[in-house]
Each structure stands twice: as C-alpha cells, then as structure tokens.
Amino acid sequence: MAERAAPPVDVVGLVGGECFGRTAEDAIAGADLIVGSPRQLAGAARDAPATRIELSAALDDALDDIAHHRDAGERVTVLASGDPGFFGIVRVLSARFGHDAVRVHPAPSSVSLAFARLGMSWDDAHVVSAHGRSLDAAVDHLVGVSKAAVLTSPDNPPQAVGAALVERGRLDLRAAVYTRIGESEESEFHGDLVELARGSFDPMSVVVLTHGGPGPGAKTVAWGLPEDRFAHRDGMITKAEVRAVALGKLALPRCGVLWDVGAGSGSVAIEAARLAPGLRVFAVEHDRESAERIRANAVAHDVCVHVVDGRAPGVLSSLPDPDRVFVGGGGIDVLDAALARLTPNGVVVANFALLDRAVTAWQRLGNVVEVSVSRGVTTGSDHVRLASENPVFVCWGPS
C-alpha cells in the first residue's frame, strides 16, 4: 500500500487579526496544529480547537515541530502578518518543505496598505527590506529613486534610514512612516528626512519615500560640466573635456565606493556623485582651503561628498576599500596605494601632465590616452581662433 503524502502547510496572512477569504478561514478552522505569535493565536485562532505552538526566535524548533505533525498526517496552519510571501515566512517554509508543500492564503502586505493610506499606486515603487542586512546595503538601493518603501527592523529603524539618506544628500525626499498598520494601534508620521532622522519610531514599521522637491530626481544626465560651475583656485581644476573622458573611463557603478585623491576643487567627485547617487564618494585633499572649497561645491551641486582632510597615501588607510579611484593629484605611490586596496573588478583612472609619470602609470594600468583640447576664442568682432590647453595623459585600468 502506497505511503500517504503529508498534507501541505497552510500559511495564512493576517491584518488586524483577520484573515482574508473562505479558504483562509477553512485553513484555520480545520487545522490540527496552529503556529503563530501569541498575539495571532489569541486573535485569529481564538476559537480554533487545534493544538497551538508559539512562533519564537527559535525558528528551527518550530520547523521541526511542523515536520513532526505533518509526518503524523496532521494539518498544520502557520499564521503570519500581511502577505507571508512578501519578505515573509513562505521563503523559509518552502526551503524546508518544498514549494509544493506550502499553500499560501495572503492578506494585504504592509507596503500595499501604506500606499493605500496615501492614495498612491505603487507598481513603480522600489521596495527594500532593511531586515538582516547592513544599513548601507539597504540605502544603496534607495538613492536615486523617486518612490520607495522600506521595511525597517530593530537594527535599522526608520530614524536610522532617514539619517543615512540625509548623509547621502537625499534631502528632496518626503517620508511617511506607518507603524502596526492595519492594527488597532496603527500610527503614522509625515515629514521630511531631517524630521525622520530626528524622530523615534517603532522599528517594525514601513517607511514610504516619495520625491518632494528639487534634487537628484530633477537632475539631467550630463557630465563634463564647465569649470565655472565649480569654485576653484587659479585654474587648478580638471578641465571639462578631460573630466568627461576620465568619468567615462571610470565606468561608474550604481553603488559602491569612489575615491577622488588629490581632489582639488572636487569636480570629479561631485560629478560622480551627480551621475551615480548610490556611490559613497570620498574626496581626499590635504590643502585646507581646497577641502573647504570642495565642501562648498558639493553643497552648491546638492550632492553628498565625504571630504577627507589629509595627505595621500597615508590618509587612505581610514577609508573603505574602493570600487573606483580617480587620482588627480599625487605621485605613483598614491596610484600603487589605490591599486593595493581596489576591490575585484574595480577601476583606477589617473591623470598626469608629465609624460614620464604617465608611462609609469600606463605600465601598471595598461591603458593611456592623450587628451588635447583646443577651445575657440574670439580675436575680433567676427573672427575665431583655437587656443590650445595643455595636453593631459589619462591612464586607466584594470579593465
């Protein structure tokens, strides 16, 4: 006689202690074992005659209990919040028992409820979970977006998300925080990111972020900005055309870490931050007046650039490993220090005015190009001549 297959695990989503649909009700009423939090068991399962197990941090023990009851032919129902397939327990149950052994009865998710409260569609929103990951990793997915929802956690509460976004320069966003959404204790907050960062919230919340003013969401995709867009000293700035080539060779990723070493006016760092808001950009400059100038330029361009006062290569030891490095000032020792710290698949771009240094850099990086620029200048009412800028050698690699 063939062995009888174990019954599937029913997973029932709840909002405000209520399930949604007849099949969900039947899964609770017909269960031999119900697993859930104390609050869920006292609510949705209060009239069910089934054996009950409280779901705690010891999830493996609960999974073992579920397996034991299933093997005995008993029907098991697991209670969860909202849509359990949306960053929920369905992933864990499916990994243990298989997709065919899990039957899901969802309720509205906290994200769908939050956008419903706002009267907004959310099919174009980025949804990010801050559970079980670093805050930087979560925020990397938020910079540069105009609509998002964040599921927060005890390690990364709403105010920490707000502070991290303020640090990244996303002051154009508005925030709405919904706590215990769908429950009788539901509360909400509306404000800007500075207010969010200064607040104190239940960590088990959902944060909705929307674009609320001028900022990264309104910027055009442009690089190689004119020199007069940056405050600089005595022409000490990477020329626009050379900067455009260097930025192209950097092949900026969506997120990660970029060093601009010998940053001068900070023009490369600032343009990189404009083009890839998810990057953590560090501008290294030993001259104090220039460092202050970089800070002012970053504010003027509404981007977040971390200015590091100090001389390379020594000061580089305090920085996170880079995915991209631009060397605009310093010798070959700075280039070697950058290469020693570069992450796999990273790129270094270095500019040199002197050929001998460019040749040494080329030997390390593998690529070099000379950029010679001549600009049109007027010589009279209706005459134009070309005025040559000093040539610059742009080296880059590994590629």
Short mmCIF file of C-alpha atoms in Angstrom, two decimals:
data_model
loop_
_atom_site.label_atom_id
_atom_site.label_comp_id
_atom_site.label_asym_id
_atom_site.label_seq_id
_atom_site.Cartn_x
_atom_site.Cartn_y
_atom_site.Cartn_z
CA MET A 1 0.00 0.00 0.00
CA ALA A 2 1.44 3.40 -1.03
CA GLU A 3 2.55 5.70 1.78
CA ARG A 4 0.19 8.60 2.27
CA ALA A 5 1.68 12.01 1.41
CA ALA A 6 1.96 14.54 4.22
CA PRO A 7 -0.63 17.32 3.93
CA PRO A 8 0.58 20.77 2.80
CA VAL A 9 1.35 23.54 5.28
CA ASP A 10 -1.24 26.30 5.11
CA VAL A 11 0.18 29.79 5.63
CA VAL A 12 -2.45 32.38 6.47
CA GLY A 13 -1.75 36.10 6.35
CA LEU A 14 -3.48 38.37 8.84
CA VAL A 15 -4.19 42.08 9.08
CA GLY A 16 -5.68 43.41 12.30
CA GLY A 17 -6.13 39.82 13.47
CA GLU A 18 -8.33 38.97 10.49
CA CYS A 19 -7.68 36.62 7.58
CA PHE A 20 -8.98 37.15 4.05
CA GLY A 21 -11.13 34.68 2.14
CA ARG A 22 -13.02 31.44 2.75
CA THR A 23 -10.03 29.17 2.13
CA ALA A 24 -8.02 31.04 4.77
CA GLU A 25 -10.85 30.68 7.26
CA ASP A 26 -11.08 26.95 6.48
CA ALA A 27 -7.33 26.54 6.95
CA ILE A 28 -7.59 27.92 10.48
CA ALA A 29 -10.81 26.12 11.43
CA GLY A 30 -9.63 22.75 10.10
CA ALA A 31 -6.10 22.77 11.46
CA ASP A 32 -4.77 20.18 13.89
CA LEU A 33 -1.81 22.41 14.74
CA ILE A 34 -1.64 26.21 14.53
CA VAL A 35 1.68 28.04 14.75
CA GLY A 36 1.88 31.80 15.30
CA SER A 37 2.81 34.64 17.59
CA PRO A 38 0.96 34.92 20.93
CA ARG A 39 -0.97 37.88 19.56
CA GLN A 40 -2.02 35.98 16.42
CA LEU A 41 -3.01 32.86 18.33
CA ALA A 42 -5.13 34.91 20.73
CA GLY A 43 -6.81 36.67 17.83
CA ALA A 44 -7.45 34.76 14.63
CA ALA A 45 -7.14 31.32 16.25
CA ARG A 46 -9.02 32.06 19.44
CA ASP A 47 -11.93 29.72 18.62
CA ALA A 48 -9.95 27.00 16.83
CA PRO A 49 -9.70 23.68 18.71
CA ALA A 50 -6.22 22.94 17.37
CA THR A 51 -3.00 22.42 19.29
CA ARG A 52 -1.01 25.67 19.38
CA ILE A 53 2.71 26.43 19.19
CA GLU A 54 4.08 29.91 19.70
CA LEU A 55 6.45 31.06 16.96
CA SER A 56 9.61 32.48 18.51
CA ALA A 57 13.16 33.32 17.55
CA ALA A 58 13.97 29.58 17.72
CA LEU A 59 12.54 29.07 14.23
CA ASP A 60 14.31 25.75 13.65
CA ASP A 61 12.48 24.23 16.63
CA ALA A 62 9.15 25.35 15.20
CA LEU A 63 10.04 23.88 11.80
CA ASP A 64 10.90 20.57 13.46
CA ASP A 65 7.52 20.58 15.24
CA ILE A 66 5.73 21.31 11.97
CA ALA A 67 7.57 18.44 10.27
CA HIS A 68 6.67 16.05 13.10
CA HIS A 69 2.96 16.87 12.92
CA ARG A 70 2.91 16.68 9.11
CA ASP A 71 4.59 13.28 9.18
CA ALA A 72 1.81 12.16 11.50
CA GLY A 73 -0.73 13.23 8.87
CA GLU A 74 -1.94 16.28 10.77
CA ARG A 75 -2.96 19.54 9.12
CA VAL A 76 -0.69 22.46 10.05
CA THR A 77 -1.51 26.16 9.68
CA VAL A 78 1.06 28.89 10.18
CA LEU A 79 -0.16 32.41 10.92
CA ALA A 80 1.79 35.40 9.56
CA SER A 81 1.43 39.13 9.08
CA GLY A 82 0.12 40.56 5.82
CA ASP A 83 1.33 38.78 2.72
CA PRO A 84 3.64 36.00 4.02
CA GLY A 85 5.19 35.59 0.57
CA PHE A 86 6.41 39.19 0.64
CA PHE A 87 9.65 39.17 2.68
CA GLY A 88 7.89 36.67 4.93
CA ILE A 89 7.94 33.13 6.28
CA VAL A 90 6.96 31.47 2.99
CA ARG A 91 10.60 31.59 1.89
CA VAL A 92 11.70 29.63 4.98
CA LEU A 93 8.87 27.10 4.79
CA SER A 94 9.40 26.48 1.08
CA ALA A 95 13.12 25.94 1.64
CA ARG A 96 12.38 23.34 4.33
CA PHE A 97 9.38 21.50 2.87
CA GLY A 98 9.37 22.44 -0.84
CA HIS A 99 7.15 24.78 -2.83
CA ASP A 100 4.57 22.05 -3.48
CA ALA A 101 4.12 21.52 0.26
CA VAL A 102 3.17 25.12 1.06
CA ARG A 103 -0.29 26.62 0.43
CA VAL A 104 -0.45 30.39 0.90
CA HIS A 105 -3.51 32.46 1.80
CA PRO A 106 -2.24 36.07 1.68
CA ALA A 107 -3.61 39.24 3.19
CA PRO A 108 -2.66 42.75 2.01
CA SER A 109 1.01 43.48 2.70
CA SER A 110 2.13 46.35 4.90
CA VAL A 111 3.55 48.04 1.80
CA SER A 112 0.29 47.82 -0.15
CA LEU A 113 -1.61 49.14 2.88
CA ALA A 114 0.85 52.03 3.33
CA PHE A 115 0.48 53.17 -0.26
CA ALA A 116 -3.29 52.71 0.04
CA ARG A 117 -3.30 55.05 3.04
CA LEU A 118 -1.52 57.60 0.86
CA GLY A 119 -3.89 57.06 -2.06
CA MET A 120 -0.96 56.22 -4.32
CA SER A 121 -0.22 53.47 -6.80
CA TRP A 122 2.97 51.53 -6.10
CA ASP A 123 3.66 49.46 -9.20
CA ASP A 124 6.57 51.83 -9.92
CA ALA A 125 7.98 51.83 -6.38
CA HIS A 126 11.24 50.27 -5.21
CA VAL A 127 10.68 48.01 -2.20
CA VAL A 128 13.62 47.41 0.11
CA SER A 129 13.92 45.31 3.24
CA ALA A 130 16.26 46.50 5.99
CA HIS A 131 15.97 43.18 7.84
CA GLY A 132 19.14 41.13 8.20
CA ARG A 133 21.39 43.38 6.11
CA SER A 134 23.65 46.36 6.67
CA LEU A 135 22.06 49.80 6.54
CA ASP A 136 24.47 50.88 3.79
CA ALA A 137 23.40 47.91 1.66
CA ALA A 138 19.73 48.83 2.09
CA VAL A 139 20.27 52.54 1.40
CA ASP A 140 22.31 51.75 -1.72
CA HIS A 141 19.01 50.70 -3.31
CA LEU A 142 17.25 53.91 -2.30
CA VAL A 143 19.47 56.72 -3.52
CA GLY A 144 18.44 57.96 -6.93
CA VAL A 145 14.85 56.67 -6.71
CA SER A 146 11.73 58.83 -6.55
CA LYS A 147 9.33 56.37 -4.90
CA ALA A 148 10.21 53.60 -2.46
CA ALA A 149 9.06 51.63 0.57
CA VAL A 150 11.40 50.35 3.28
CA LEU A 151 10.58 47.56 5.72
CA THR A 152 12.51 48.55 8.84
CA SER A 153 13.87 46.43 11.68
CA PRO A 154 15.27 46.72 15.23
CA ASP A 155 18.78 47.03 13.79
CA ASN A 156 17.68 49.56 11.15
CA PRO A 157 14.71 51.57 12.49
CA PRO A 158 13.04 54.36 10.48
CA GLN A 159 15.16 57.12 12.01
CA ALA A 160 18.38 55.31 11.01
CA VAL A 161 17.14 55.05 7.42
CA GLY A 162 16.37 58.78 7.47
CA ALA A 163 19.81 59.67 8.87
CA ALA A 164 21.58 57.54 6.25
CA LEU A 165 19.65 59.18 3.42
CA VAL A 166 20.38 62.66 4.78
CA GLU A 167 24.06 61.74 4.80
CA ARG A 168 23.75 60.68 1.16
CA GLY A 169 22.24 64.06 0.28
CA ARG A 170 18.67 62.94 -0.49
CA LEU A 171 17.01 65.98 1.08
CA ASP A 172 14.47 66.06 -1.75
CA LEU A 173 12.53 63.09 -0.34
CA ARG A 174 9.44 63.13 1.86
CA ALA A 175 8.71 60.32 4.29
CA ALA A 176 5.62 58.65 5.68
CA VAL A 177 6.01 56.07 8.46
CA TYR A 178 3.25 53.57 9.27
CA THR A 179 3.57 51.55 12.46
CA ARG A 180 1.42 48.48 13.22
CA ILE A 181 -0.51 49.21 10.07
CA GLY A 182 -3.91 47.56 9.97
CA GLU A 183 -3.91 47.07 13.75
CA SER A 184 -5.94 48.97 16.32
CA GLU A 185 -2.71 50.69 17.48
CA GLU A 186 -1.84 51.94 13.98
CA SER A 187 0.03 55.24 13.92
CA GLU A 188 1.54 57.37 11.19
CA PHE A 189 4.09 60.13 10.67
CA HIS A 190 4.61 62.53 7.77
CA GLY A 191 7.65 64.77 7.32
CA ASP A 192 10.93 65.40 5.58
CA LEU A 193 14.05 63.28 6.00
CA VAL A 194 15.60 65.57 8.62
CA GLU A 195 12.47 65.18 10.76
CA LEU A 196 12.53 61.44 10.14
CA ALA A 197 16.17 61.22 11.22
CA ARG A 198 15.46 63.14 14.43
CA GLY A 199 12.42 61.07 15.38
CA SER A 200 11.95 57.91 17.40
CA PHE A 201 9.83 55.15 15.89
CA ASP A 202 8.77 51.58 16.45
CA PRO A 203 11.36 49.61 14.45
CA MET A 204 8.74 47.29 12.98
CA SER A 205 7.34 49.86 10.60
CA VAL A 206 7.12 50.59 6.90
CA VAL A 207 8.61 53.83 5.56
CA VAL A 208 7.32 55.26 2.29
CA LEU A 209 9.64 57.66 0.48
CA THR A 210 8.43 59.97 -2.27
CA HIS A 211 10.11 62.73 -4.25
CA GLY A 212 9.05 66.02 -2.76
CA GLY A 213 11.05 68.76 -4.41
CA PRO A 214 14.09 69.71 -6.48
CA GLY A 215 17.09 67.45 -6.11
CA PRO A 216 18.50 64.30 -7.72
CA GLY A 217 15.17 63.38 -9.20
CA ALA A 218 15.16 66.61 -11.23
CA LYS A 219 18.74 66.47 -12.48
CA THR A 220 19.70 65.85 -16.06
CA VAL A 221 22.24 63.25 -17.14
CA ALA A 222 25.18 65.49 -18.01
CA TRP A 223 28.90 65.36 -17.31
CA GLY A 224 31.97 67.35 -18.19
CA LEU A 225 30.39 70.45 -16.66
CA PRO A 226 32.08 73.81 -17.40
CA GLU A 227 34.82 74.87 -14.98
CA ASP A 228 32.82 77.91 -13.92
CA ARG A 229 30.28 75.60 -12.29
CA PHE A 230 32.88 74.93 -9.57
CA ALA A 231 34.73 77.28 -7.27
CA HIS A 232 38.47 76.68 -7.81
CA ARG A 233 41.85 78.28 -7.22
CA ASP A 234 43.86 79.83 -10.06
CA GLY A 235 42.59 77.43 -12.72
CA MET A 236 43.51 74.40 -10.59
CA ILE A 237 40.66 72.23 -11.81
CA THR A 238 40.36 69.27 -14.18
CA LYS A 239 39.23 70.80 -17.47
CA ALA A 240 35.71 69.93 -18.55
CA GLU A 241 36.65 67.88 -21.61
CA VAL A 242 39.36 65.93 -19.75
CA ARG A 243 36.95 65.36 -16.86
CA ALA A 244 34.37 63.97 -19.28
CA VAL A 245 36.92 61.45 -20.59
CA ALA A 246 38.00 60.46 -17.07
CA LEU A 247 34.42 59.93 -15.93
CA GLY A 248 33.78 57.77 -18.98
CA LYS A 249 36.82 55.62 -18.24
CA LEU A 250 35.70 55.22 -14.60
CA ALA A 251 32.54 53.40 -15.80
CA LEU A 252 30.72 54.38 -12.63
CA PRO A 253 28.68 51.61 -10.97
CA ARG A 254 25.26 52.24 -9.49
CA CYS A 255 26.59 51.87 -5.95
CA GLY A 256 29.87 51.24 -4.16
CA VAL A 257 32.81 53.41 -3.05
CA LEU A 258 34.73 56.00 -5.08
CA TRP A 259 37.90 57.81 -4.05
CA ASP A 260 38.92 61.13 -5.65
CA VAL A 261 42.52 61.51 -4.47
CA GLY A 262 44.10 64.93 -4.77
CA ALA A 263 40.61 66.24 -5.35
CA GLY A 264 41.45 69.94 -5.74
CA SER A 265 38.09 71.60 -6.39
CA GLY A 266 36.27 68.26 -6.10
CA SER A 267 34.88 68.50 -9.63
CA VAL A 268 35.37 64.80 -10.44
CA ALA A 269 33.98 63.65 -7.07
CA ILE A 270 30.97 65.92 -7.41
CA GLU A 271 30.20 64.88 -10.97
CA ALA A 272 30.49 61.22 -9.97
CA ALA A 273 28.05 61.81 -7.12
CA ARG A 274 25.63 63.50 -9.53
CA LEU A 275 25.82 60.67 -12.05
CA ALA A 276 25.65 57.78 -9.56
CA PRO A 277 23.88 58.91 -6.36
CA GLY A 278 24.30 55.40 -4.90
CA LEU A 279 28.07 55.81 -4.70
CA ARG A 280 29.77 56.72 -1.44
CA VAL A 281 32.18 59.37 -2.68
CA PHE A 282 35.32 60.35 -0.74
CA ALA A 283 37.32 63.41 -1.84
CA VAL A 284 40.86 63.37 -0.41
CA GLU A 285 42.60 66.74 -0.24
CA HIS A 286 45.47 67.90 2.01
CA ASP A 287 45.08 71.64 1.40
CA ARG A 288 42.60 73.01 3.94
CA GLU A 289 41.31 75.85 1.78
CA SER A 290 40.74 73.46 -1.11
CA ALA A 291 38.98 70.99 1.20
CA GLU A 292 36.58 73.71 2.32
CA ARG A 293 36.06 74.64 -1.32
CA ILE A 294 35.07 71.03 -2.10
CA ARG A 295 32.50 71.12 0.69
CA ALA A 296 31.02 74.34 -0.67
CA ASN A 297 30.94 72.96 -4.21
CA ALA A 298 29.18 69.79 -3.03
CA VAL A 299 26.50 71.87 -1.30
CA ALA A 300 26.07 74.00 -4.41
CA HIS A 301 25.51 70.88 -6.53
CA ASP A 302 23.23 69.24 -3.93
CA VAL A 303 25.31 66.06 -3.61
CA CYS A 304 26.91 64.18 -0.73
CA VAL A 305 30.71 64.02 -0.85
CA HIS A 306 32.77 62.96 2.17
CA VAL A 307 35.76 65.30 2.29
CA VAL A 308 38.86 63.73 3.84
CA ASP A 309 41.42 66.26 5.07
CA GLY A 310 44.86 64.70 4.79
CA ARG A 311 47.72 63.70 2.55
CA ALA A 312 47.65 60.52 0.48
CA PRO A 313 48.68 57.78 0.59
CA GLY A 314 48.80 57.80 4.40
CA VAL A 315 45.24 59.04 4.96
CA LEU A 316 43.79 56.36 2.65
CA SER A 317 44.05 53.72 5.38
CA SER A 318 40.99 55.24 7.07
CA LEU A 319 38.74 54.78 4.03
CA PRO A 320 36.67 51.78 2.93
CA ASP A 321 38.07 49.77 0.02
CA PRO A 322 37.24 51.50 -3.28
CA ASP A 323 35.41 50.18 -6.33
CA ARG A 324 36.57 53.19 -8.34
CA VAL A 325 39.50 55.58 -7.84
CA PHE A 326 40.35 58.81 -9.61
CA VAL A 327 43.88 60.06 -8.99
CA GLY A 328 44.01 63.72 -9.87
CA GLY A 329 46.97 64.63 -7.68
CA GLY A 330 49.88 62.76 -6.15
CA GLY A 331 52.65 60.54 -7.38
CA ILE A 332 52.99 56.90 -8.31
CA ASP A 333 52.96 55.96 -4.61
CA VAL A 334 49.34 57.15 -4.47
CA LEU A 335 48.50 55.08 -7.54
CA ASP A 336 50.12 51.98 -6.00
CA ALA A 337 48.21 52.50 -2.74
CA ALA A 338 44.94 52.73 -4.67
CA LEU A 339 45.67 49.56 -6.64
CA ALA A 340 46.53 47.68 -3.45
CA ARG A 341 43.10 48.45 -2.00
CA LEU A 342 41.00 48.18 -5.15
CA THR A 343 38.11 45.71 -5.00
CA PRO A 344 37.79 42.93 -7.61
CA ASN A 345 36.65 44.31 -10.99
CA GLY A 346 37.50 47.81 -9.80
CA VAL A 347 38.85 50.62 -11.98
CA VAL A 348 41.50 53.28 -11.38
CA VAL A 349 41.77 56.39 -13.58
CA ALA A 350 44.76 58.68 -13.17
CA ASN A 351 45.53 61.98 -14.88
CA PHE A 352 49.07 63.20 -15.45
CA ALA A 353 50.56 66.27 -17.07
CA LEU A 354 54.06 64.75 -17.27
CA LEU A 355 54.85 62.02 -19.80
CA ASP A 356 57.29 60.07 -17.62
CA ARG A 357 54.72 59.65 -14.86
CA ALA A 358 52.07 58.72 -17.42
CA VAL A 359 54.35 55.99 -18.83
CA THR A 360 54.91 54.54 -15.34
CA ALA A 361 51.17 54.62 -14.68
CA TRP A 362 50.48 53.01 -18.06
CA GLN A 363 52.81 50.15 -17.13
CA ARG A 364 50.66 49.49 -14.06
CA LEU A 365 47.22 50.14 -15.52
CA GLY A 366 47.56 49.04 -19.13
CA ASN A 367 45.83 51.95 -20.88
CA VAL A 368 46.75 55.54 -21.69
CA VAL A 369 45.38 58.24 -23.97
CA GLU A 370 46.48 61.81 -24.56
CA VAL A 371 43.66 64.34 -24.40
CA SER A 372 44.46 67.54 -26.26
CA VAL A 373 41.80 70.24 -26.28
CA SER A 374 41.66 73.47 -28.25
CA ARG A 375 38.91 75.93 -27.49
CA GLY A 376 37.55 78.59 -29.75
CA VAL A 377 38.22 82.17 -28.67
CA THR A 378 37.30 85.39 -30.42
CA THR A 379 40.01 87.58 -31.88
CA GLY A 380 37.76 90.33 -33.11
CA SER A 381 34.19 91.10 -33.92
CA ASP A 382 33.82 88.22 -36.36
CA HIS A 383 36.99 86.12 -36.04
CA VAL A 384 37.68 82.98 -34.02
CA ARG A 385 40.93 81.16 -33.32
CA LEU A 386 41.70 77.93 -31.45
CA ALA A 387 43.56 78.27 -28.15
CA SER A 388 45.25 75.05 -27.02
CA GLU A 389 45.03 73.76 -23.46
CA ASN A 390 47.95 71.80 -22.03
CA PRO A 391 47.67 68.12 -23.03
CA VAL A 392 46.74 65.64 -20.30
CA PHE A 393 47.52 61.91 -20.21
CA VAL A 394 44.61 59.82 -18.93
CA CYS A 395 45.59 56.33 -17.73
CA TRP A 396 43.13 53.67 -16.64
CA GLY A 397 42.78 50.03 -15.67
CA PRO A 398 42.37 47.25 -14.72
CA SER A 399 39.51 46.69 -17.15
#
